Coordinates of C-alpha atoms and ligand atoms in Angstrom, one line a residue:
M1 CA 37.6 132.2 66.1
T2 CA 39.8 129.9 64.0
A3 CA 39.5 126.2 63.9
A4 CA 43.0 125.8 65.5
N5 CA 41.8 127.7 68.6
T6 CA 38.9 125.4 69.2
N7 CA 40.6 122.1 68.3
P8 CA 40.7 120.1 71.5
R9 CA 43.6 118.0 70.2
A10 CA 45.8 121.0 69.9
S11 CA 45.4 121.8 73.6
L12 CA 46.2 118.2 74.5
E13 CA 49.3 118.2 72.4
L14 CA 50.5 121.7 73.5
G15 CA 49.7 121.3 77.2
R16 CA 51.9 119.6 79.8
A17 CA 51.5 115.8 79.8
S18 CA 51.0 115.8 83.6
F19 CA 48.0 118.1 83.2
R20 CA 46.0 115.7 81.0
G21 CA 44.3 113.9 83.9
L22 CA 43.4 117.2 85.7
S23 CA 40.2 119.2 85.3
A24 CA 39.3 122.6 86.7
Y25 CA 37.7 122.6 90.2
D26 CA 34.0 121.9 90.0
P27 CA 32.4 121.0 93.3
D28 CA 29.0 120.2 91.7
I29 CA 26.9 122.3 94.0
Q30 CA 23.4 123.4 93.0
P31 CA 22.3 126.8 94.4
C32 CA 20.1 125.9 97.4
R33 CA 18.0 127.8 100.0
I34 CA 20.4 126.6 102.7
D35 CA 24.0 125.9 101.7
L36 CA 25.9 123.7 104.2
S37 CA 28.4 122.5 101.6
D38 CA 31.5 124.7 101.9
N39 CA 32.2 125.3 105.7
T40 CA 32.1 129.1 105.4
N41 CA 30.7 131.1 108.3
L42 CA 27.0 130.7 108.1
W43 CA 26.3 133.7 110.3
G44 CA 27.8 136.0 107.7
A45 CA 30.8 138.4 107.6
P46 CA 32.0 140.1 110.8
P47 CA 30.7 143.6 111.2
V48 CA 33.9 145.8 111.4
A49 CA 35.5 143.9 108.4
R50 CA 32.3 144.6 106.5
S51 CA 32.4 148.3 107.1
A52 CA 36.0 148.4 106.0
V53 CA 34.9 147.1 102.7
E54 CA 31.9 149.4 102.4
F55 CA 33.9 152.5 103.2
A56 CA 37.1 151.8 101.2
D57 CA 38.7 155.0 100.0
S58 CA 39.9 155.7 96.5
P59 CA 43.6 155.0 97.0
T60 CA 42.7 151.5 98.3
L61 CA 41.2 150.8 94.9
T62 CA 43.5 152.8 92.7
R63 CA 47.0 152.1 94.0
Y64 CA 48.7 148.7 94.0
P65 CA 48.6 146.9 97.3
A66 CA 51.7 146.4 99.5
P67 CA 53.7 143.6 97.7
Y68 CA 53.7 141.3 100.8
S69 CA 51.0 142.9 103.0
R70 CA 53.4 143.6 105.9
E71 CA 50.8 145.5 107.8
L72 CA 48.5 142.5 107.8
T73 CA 51.2 140.0 108.5
R74 CA 52.2 142.1 111.6
V75 CA 48.7 142.0 112.9
L76 CA 48.4 138.2 112.1
A77 CA 51.7 137.6 113.9
G78 CA 50.2 139.3 117.0
Y79 CA 47.1 137.0 116.7
L80 CA 49.3 133.9 116.5
G81 CA 51.9 135.1 119.1
V82 CA 54.9 134.8 116.7
D83 CA 57.4 137.2 115.3
P84 CA 56.2 139.3 112.2
N85 CA 59.0 137.8 110.0
M86 CA 57.5 134.4 110.6
V87 CA 54.2 135.2 108.8
I88 CA 53.2 135.4 105.1
A89 CA 49.7 136.2 103.7
G90 CA 48.3 135.1 100.4
C91 CA 45.3 134.8 98.1
G92 CA 43.6 132.3 100.4
S93 CA 45.6 129.6 102.1
D94 CA 45.2 127.6 98.9
D95 CA 47.7 130.1 97.4
L96 CA 50.2 129.4 100.2
L97 CA 49.8 125.7 100.0
D98 CA 50.5 125.8 96.3
S99 CA 53.4 128.1 96.8
A100 CA 55.0 126.1 99.6
I101 CA 54.7 122.8 97.7
R102 CA 56.5 124.6 94.7
A103 CA 59.1 126.1 96.9
F104 CA 60.1 122.9 98.7
G105 CA 59.5 120.2 96.1
E106 CA 61.3 119.9 92.8
P107 CA 59.4 118.4 89.9
G108 CA 59.8 114.6 90.3
D109 CA 59.9 114.8 94.1
N110 CA 57.2 113.2 96.3
L111 CA 54.6 114.7 98.6
A112 CA 53.1 112.4 101.3
Q113 CA 49.7 112.8 102.9
F114 CA 47.1 110.8 104.7
D115 CA 44.0 109.6 102.9
P116 CA 41.3 110.9 103.1
T117 CA 42.4 114.5 103.4
F118 CA 41.9 117.9 101.6
G119 CA 41.5 117.1 97.9
M120 CA 43.3 120.2 96.6
I121 CA 46.6 119.0 97.8
R122 CA 46.8 116.3 95.2
V123 CA 46.0 119.0 92.5
F124 CA 48.7 121.4 93.8
A125 CA 51.3 118.6 94.0
T126 CA 50.5 117.5 90.4
V127 CA 50.5 120.9 88.8
N128 CA 53.9 121.5 90.5
G129 CA 55.3 118.3 89.1
L130 CA 55.3 116.3 92.4
S131 CA 54.0 112.8 92.8
V132 CA 51.7 111.9 95.7
T133 CA 52.0 109.1 98.3
A134 CA 48.6 108.8 99.9
V135 CA 48.7 106.7 103.1
P136 CA 45.3 105.2 103.9
A137 CA 45.1 106.0 107.6
R138 CA 43.2 107.8 110.3
N139 CA 43.9 108.6 113.9
G140 CA 47.6 108.2 114.0
E141 CA 48.0 104.9 112.2
G142 CA 50.2 105.0 109.1
V143 CA 53.0 107.3 110.4
D144 CA 55.7 104.9 109.4
A145 CA 54.4 104.7 105.9
L146 CA 54.1 108.5 105.8
L147 CA 57.7 109.0 106.9
G148 CA 58.9 106.1 104.7
A149 CA 57.7 107.8 101.5
D150 CA 60.9 109.8 101.4
A151 CA 58.8 112.9 100.7
R152 CA 60.2 116.4 100.3
V153 CA 56.8 117.7 101.5
I154 CA 54.5 116.1 104.1
Y155 CA 51.0 117.5 104.3
L156 CA 48.9 117.1 107.5
C157 CA 45.5 118.6 108.1
S158 CA 44.1 119.1 111.6
P159 CA 41.2 119.3 112.1
N160 CA 41.2 117.2 108.9
N161 CA 39.0 118.0 105.9
P162 CA 36.7 116.0 105.3
T163 CA 36.7 113.9 108.5
G164 CA 36.9 116.7 111.1
E165 CA 39.4 114.6 113.1
V166 CA 42.0 116.4 115.2
L167 CA 45.5 114.9 115.0
D168 CA 47.2 114.1 118.3
A169 CA 49.7 116.9 119.2
G170 CA 52.5 114.4 120.1
L171 CA 52.0 112.6 116.8
I172 CA 52.3 115.8 114.8
E173 CA 55.6 116.7 116.7
S174 CA 57.1 113.3 116.1
I175 CA 56.3 113.6 112.3
V176 CA 57.9 117.1 112.3
R177 CA 61.0 115.8 114.2
L178 CA 61.5 112.7 112.0
A179 CA 60.6 114.2 108.5
R180 CA 63.4 114.8 106.0
G181 CA 61.6 117.7 104.3
L182 CA 59.0 120.4 105.0
V183 CA 56.0 119.5 107.1
I184 CA 52.8 121.5 106.4
V185 CA 50.1 121.5 109.0
D186 CA 46.9 122.9 107.5
E187 CA 44.9 124.6 110.3
A188 CA 42.1 126.0 108.3
Y189 CA 39.7 124.9 111.1
A190 CA 41.9 125.5 114.1
E191 CA 39.6 128.1 115.7
F192 CA 36.8 125.5 116.0
A193 CA 39.1 122.9 117.6
G194 CA 40.8 125.3 120.1
V195 CA 44.2 123.5 119.6
S196 CA 47.1 124.5 117.3
S197 CA 50.6 123.4 116.4
V198 CA 51.9 127.1 116.5
G199 CA 53.8 126.3 119.7
L200 CA 56.0 123.8 117.8
L201 CA 57.4 126.7 115.7
A202 CA 59.7 127.6 118.6
R203 CA 61.4 124.2 118.4
H204 CA 61.2 123.2 114.7
E205 CA 62.5 124.9 111.6
N206 CA 60.9 122.6 109.0
L207 CA 57.3 123.4 109.8
L208 CA 54.8 125.6 108.0
I209 CA 51.4 126.1 109.5
T210 CA 48.7 127.4 107.2
R211 CA 45.6 129.3 108.3
T212 CA 42.7 131.2 106.7
M213 CA 40.3 134.0 107.1
S214 CA 37.7 132.0 105.0
K215 CA 36.2 129.8 107.7
A216 CA 35.8 131.1 111.3
F217 CA 36.5 134.8 110.2
G218 CA 33.7 134.7 107.5
L219 CA 35.8 136.3 104.7
A220 CA 36.0 133.5 102.1
G221 CA 35.0 135.9 99.3
L222 CA 37.9 138.2 100.0
R223 CA 40.5 135.4 99.7
V224 CA 42.9 135.9 102.5
G225 CA 45.0 133.1 103.9
Y226 CA 48.2 133.1 105.9
A227 CA 51.0 130.8 107.0
A228 CA 53.6 130.8 109.8
G229 CA 57.0 129.2 109.9
S230 CA 60.6 130.0 110.6
P231 CA 61.8 133.2 108.8
A232 CA 63.9 131.1 106.4
I233 CA 60.9 128.9 105.4
V234 CA 58.7 132.0 105.0
R235 CA 61.3 133.7 102.7
E236 CA 61.2 130.7 100.4
V237 CA 57.4 130.7 100.2
E238 CA 57.5 134.5 99.5
K239 CA 59.7 133.9 96.5
S240 CA 57.5 131.2 95.2
R241 CA 54.2 133.1 95.8
G242 CA 55.2 136.3 94.2
P243 CA 54.1 139.9 95.0
Y244 CA 50.6 141.5 95.2
K245 CA 48.6 138.4 96.0
V246 CA 46.4 140.1 98.7
T247 CA 44.3 143.0 97.5
S248 CA 44.3 146.3 99.4
L249 CA 40.6 145.9 100.1
A250 CA 41.1 142.4 101.5
E251 CA 44.1 143.5 103.6
R252 CA 42.1 146.3 105.2
A253 CA 39.2 144.0 105.9
A254 CA 41.3 141.3 107.3
I255 CA 43.2 143.7 109.6
A256 CA 39.8 145.1 110.8
A257 CA 38.5 141.6 111.5
I258 CA 41.6 140.5 113.5
E259 CA 41.7 143.8 115.5
H260 CA 38.0 144.5 116.0
D261 CA 35.9 141.5 115.3
R262 CA 37.4 138.9 117.6
V263 CA 34.5 139.0 120.1
W264 CA 32.0 138.4 117.3
V265 CA 34.1 135.6 115.9
D266 CA 34.6 133.9 119.3
E267 CA 30.8 134.0 119.8
K268 CA 30.2 132.3 116.5
V269 CA 32.9 129.7 117.2
A270 CA 31.3 128.9 120.6
E271 CA 27.9 128.6 118.9
V272 CA 29.4 126.2 116.3
R273 CA 30.7 124.0 119.1
T274 CA 27.4 123.9 120.9
N275 CA 25.5 123.2 117.6
R276 CA 28.1 120.6 116.6
A277 CA 27.6 118.6 119.7
R278 CA 23.8 118.9 119.5
F279 CA 23.7 118.0 115.8
T280 CA 26.0 115.0 116.3
E281 CA 23.7 113.7 119.0
R282 CA 20.6 114.1 116.7
L283 CA 22.4 112.3 113.9
R284 CA 23.0 109.4 116.3
R285 CA 19.4 109.3 117.2
L286 CA 18.6 108.8 113.5
G287 CA 20.8 105.7 113.6
L288 CA 23.8 107.4 111.8
E289 CA 27.4 107.2 112.9
P290 CA 28.9 110.7 112.5
I291 CA 32.6 111.1 113.0
E292 CA 33.7 113.1 116.1
S293 CA 34.6 116.5 114.7
G294 CA 36.9 119.4 115.8
A295 CA 35.8 121.6 112.8
N296 CA 32.7 123.5 111.8
F297 CA 31.4 120.5 109.8
I298 CA 30.4 116.9 110.5
L299 CA 31.2 113.9 108.2
V300 CA 28.3 111.4 108.2
P301 CA 28.8 108.0 106.5
V302 CA 25.8 107.0 104.4
V303 CA 25.1 104.2 102.0
D304 CA 24.7 106.3 98.8
S305 CA 25.9 109.9 99.2
R306 CA 25.0 110.8 95.6
H307 CA 21.4 109.8 96.0
A308 CA 21.0 111.3 99.5
G309 CA 22.7 114.5 98.5
A310 CA 20.6 114.9 95.4
R311 CA 17.4 114.4 97.4
M312 CA 18.5 116.9 100.0
A313 CA 19.4 119.5 97.3
R314 CA 15.9 119.1 95.8
A315 CA 14.5 119.8 99.2
G316 CA 16.6 123.0 99.4
V317 CA 19.6 122.0 101.5
A318 CA 23.0 121.6 99.9
V319 CA 25.6 119.4 101.6
R320 CA 28.9 118.0 100.3
Q321 CA 28.6 114.6 98.7
L322 CA 31.7 112.4 99.0
E323 CA 32.0 109.1 97.3
N324 CA 33.9 106.0 98.3
L325 CA 36.3 107.7 100.8
T326 CA 39.2 105.4 101.9
G327 CA 38.2 103.5 105.0
I328 CA 34.8 105.2 105.2
G329 CA 32.9 104.7 102.0
D330 CA 30.2 107.2 100.9
A331 CA 29.6 110.2 103.2
L332 CA 28.0 113.6 103.5
R333 CA 30.0 116.5 104.9
I334 CA 27.6 119.0 106.5
S335 CA 28.7 122.5 107.7
I336 CA 27.5 123.7 111.1
G337 CA 25.5 126.9 111.2
P338 CA 22.8 128.6 113.3
W339 CA 20.5 126.0 114.9
P340 CA 17.4 126.7 112.7
M341 CA 19.4 125.7 109.6
M342 CA 20.6 122.5 111.4
E343 CA 17.0 121.7 112.3
E344 CA 15.9 122.0 108.7
C345 CA 18.9 120.0 107.6
L346 CA 17.9 117.1 110.0
A347 CA 14.4 117.0 108.6
V348 CA 15.5 117.0 105.0
L349 CA 18.3 114.4 105.7
E350 CA 15.8 112.1 107.5
A351 CA 13.4 112.3 104.6
A352 CA 16.3 111.7 102.1
L353 CA 17.4 108.5 103.8
Q354 CA 13.9 106.9 103.9
Ligands
PLP401 C1 38.8 125.6 103.0 C2 40.1 125.0 103.2 C3 41.3 125.7 102.7 C4 41.2 126.8 101.8 O1 41.0 128.0 102.4 P1 41.2 129.3 101.6 O2 42.0 130.1 102.6 O3 39.9 129.9 101.3 O4 42.0 129.1 100.3 C5 42.5 125.1 103.0 N1 42.6 123.9 103.6 C6 41.5 123.3 104.0 C7 41.6 122.0 104.7 C8 40.2 123.8 103.8 O5 39.1 123.1 104.2

């Protein structure tokens, strides 16, 4: 390798100026016996989707996939109860969030979001040349500031990552009604809340709802996300996203999961809800003040999340350490799984906080 290739100055000078403050995603997770850090399905992958992967035939691997996964989007449209031309699939919902921001915001435009919320949105906005207005607010405050930011894209997340809070349905609709640009509602955790904004699509043309197979459906490793919006919105996101983003194998497995694994998924979702209530109660008994969650995780404010998280990791339980969240301070975000895991997590957490 030549000196020029390894010179860090060269990459700084050749790269886009707006990229200089960015770094590649690094969630700082140690491999642990129990991993409650990323909100995936802790029961595993659903059975019929798994056999679709195991018994994939040769053409599935050899041929290019369908450019826009129409077979999958038809099945997803049935799941959501919307027309097939209102659904787009992608390489995780991350792909669709990135593509939608690029399709609806010109470089120099503004994206508005509440704070705290999903951290990747700031990254996708920045790499697409948008600036970010982050409105420090929870539970429906701050709507005027959000709408006043003159944003081409407004991002809402319900249930919100990392707080778990569910946004009020009337509040979401009034934001969609008053917004000048596109409103994205990220419903990565909708199955665990049992509420959705999909019904608003019948009345509003400036709404895009993103969903994923990574959380309730247990297929994060296959990278399948999807989004629903008016046909005109979906066409713009398709242009921005480009073809072949969902592999044939992922498409087969996702179709199998939606068509044949729904009972399995519903059972796990019900178990999450039961364990979430029980875990919340146990945290309260430890003197903690967990935030009421509609997702498959709980956010627990603590004095020093780095210290507590590191101690928990040494004891074999990984949780997500969040520092200095707006309006909350330090906190641990803990995924909800089978009860024996939660029991171990409680023991390790209690010891870590001593
Ligand atoms: C996990 C998560 C996603 C990303 O999901 P993928 O479909 O795996 O890309 C999107 N939004 C939120 C809020 C998430 O927590």
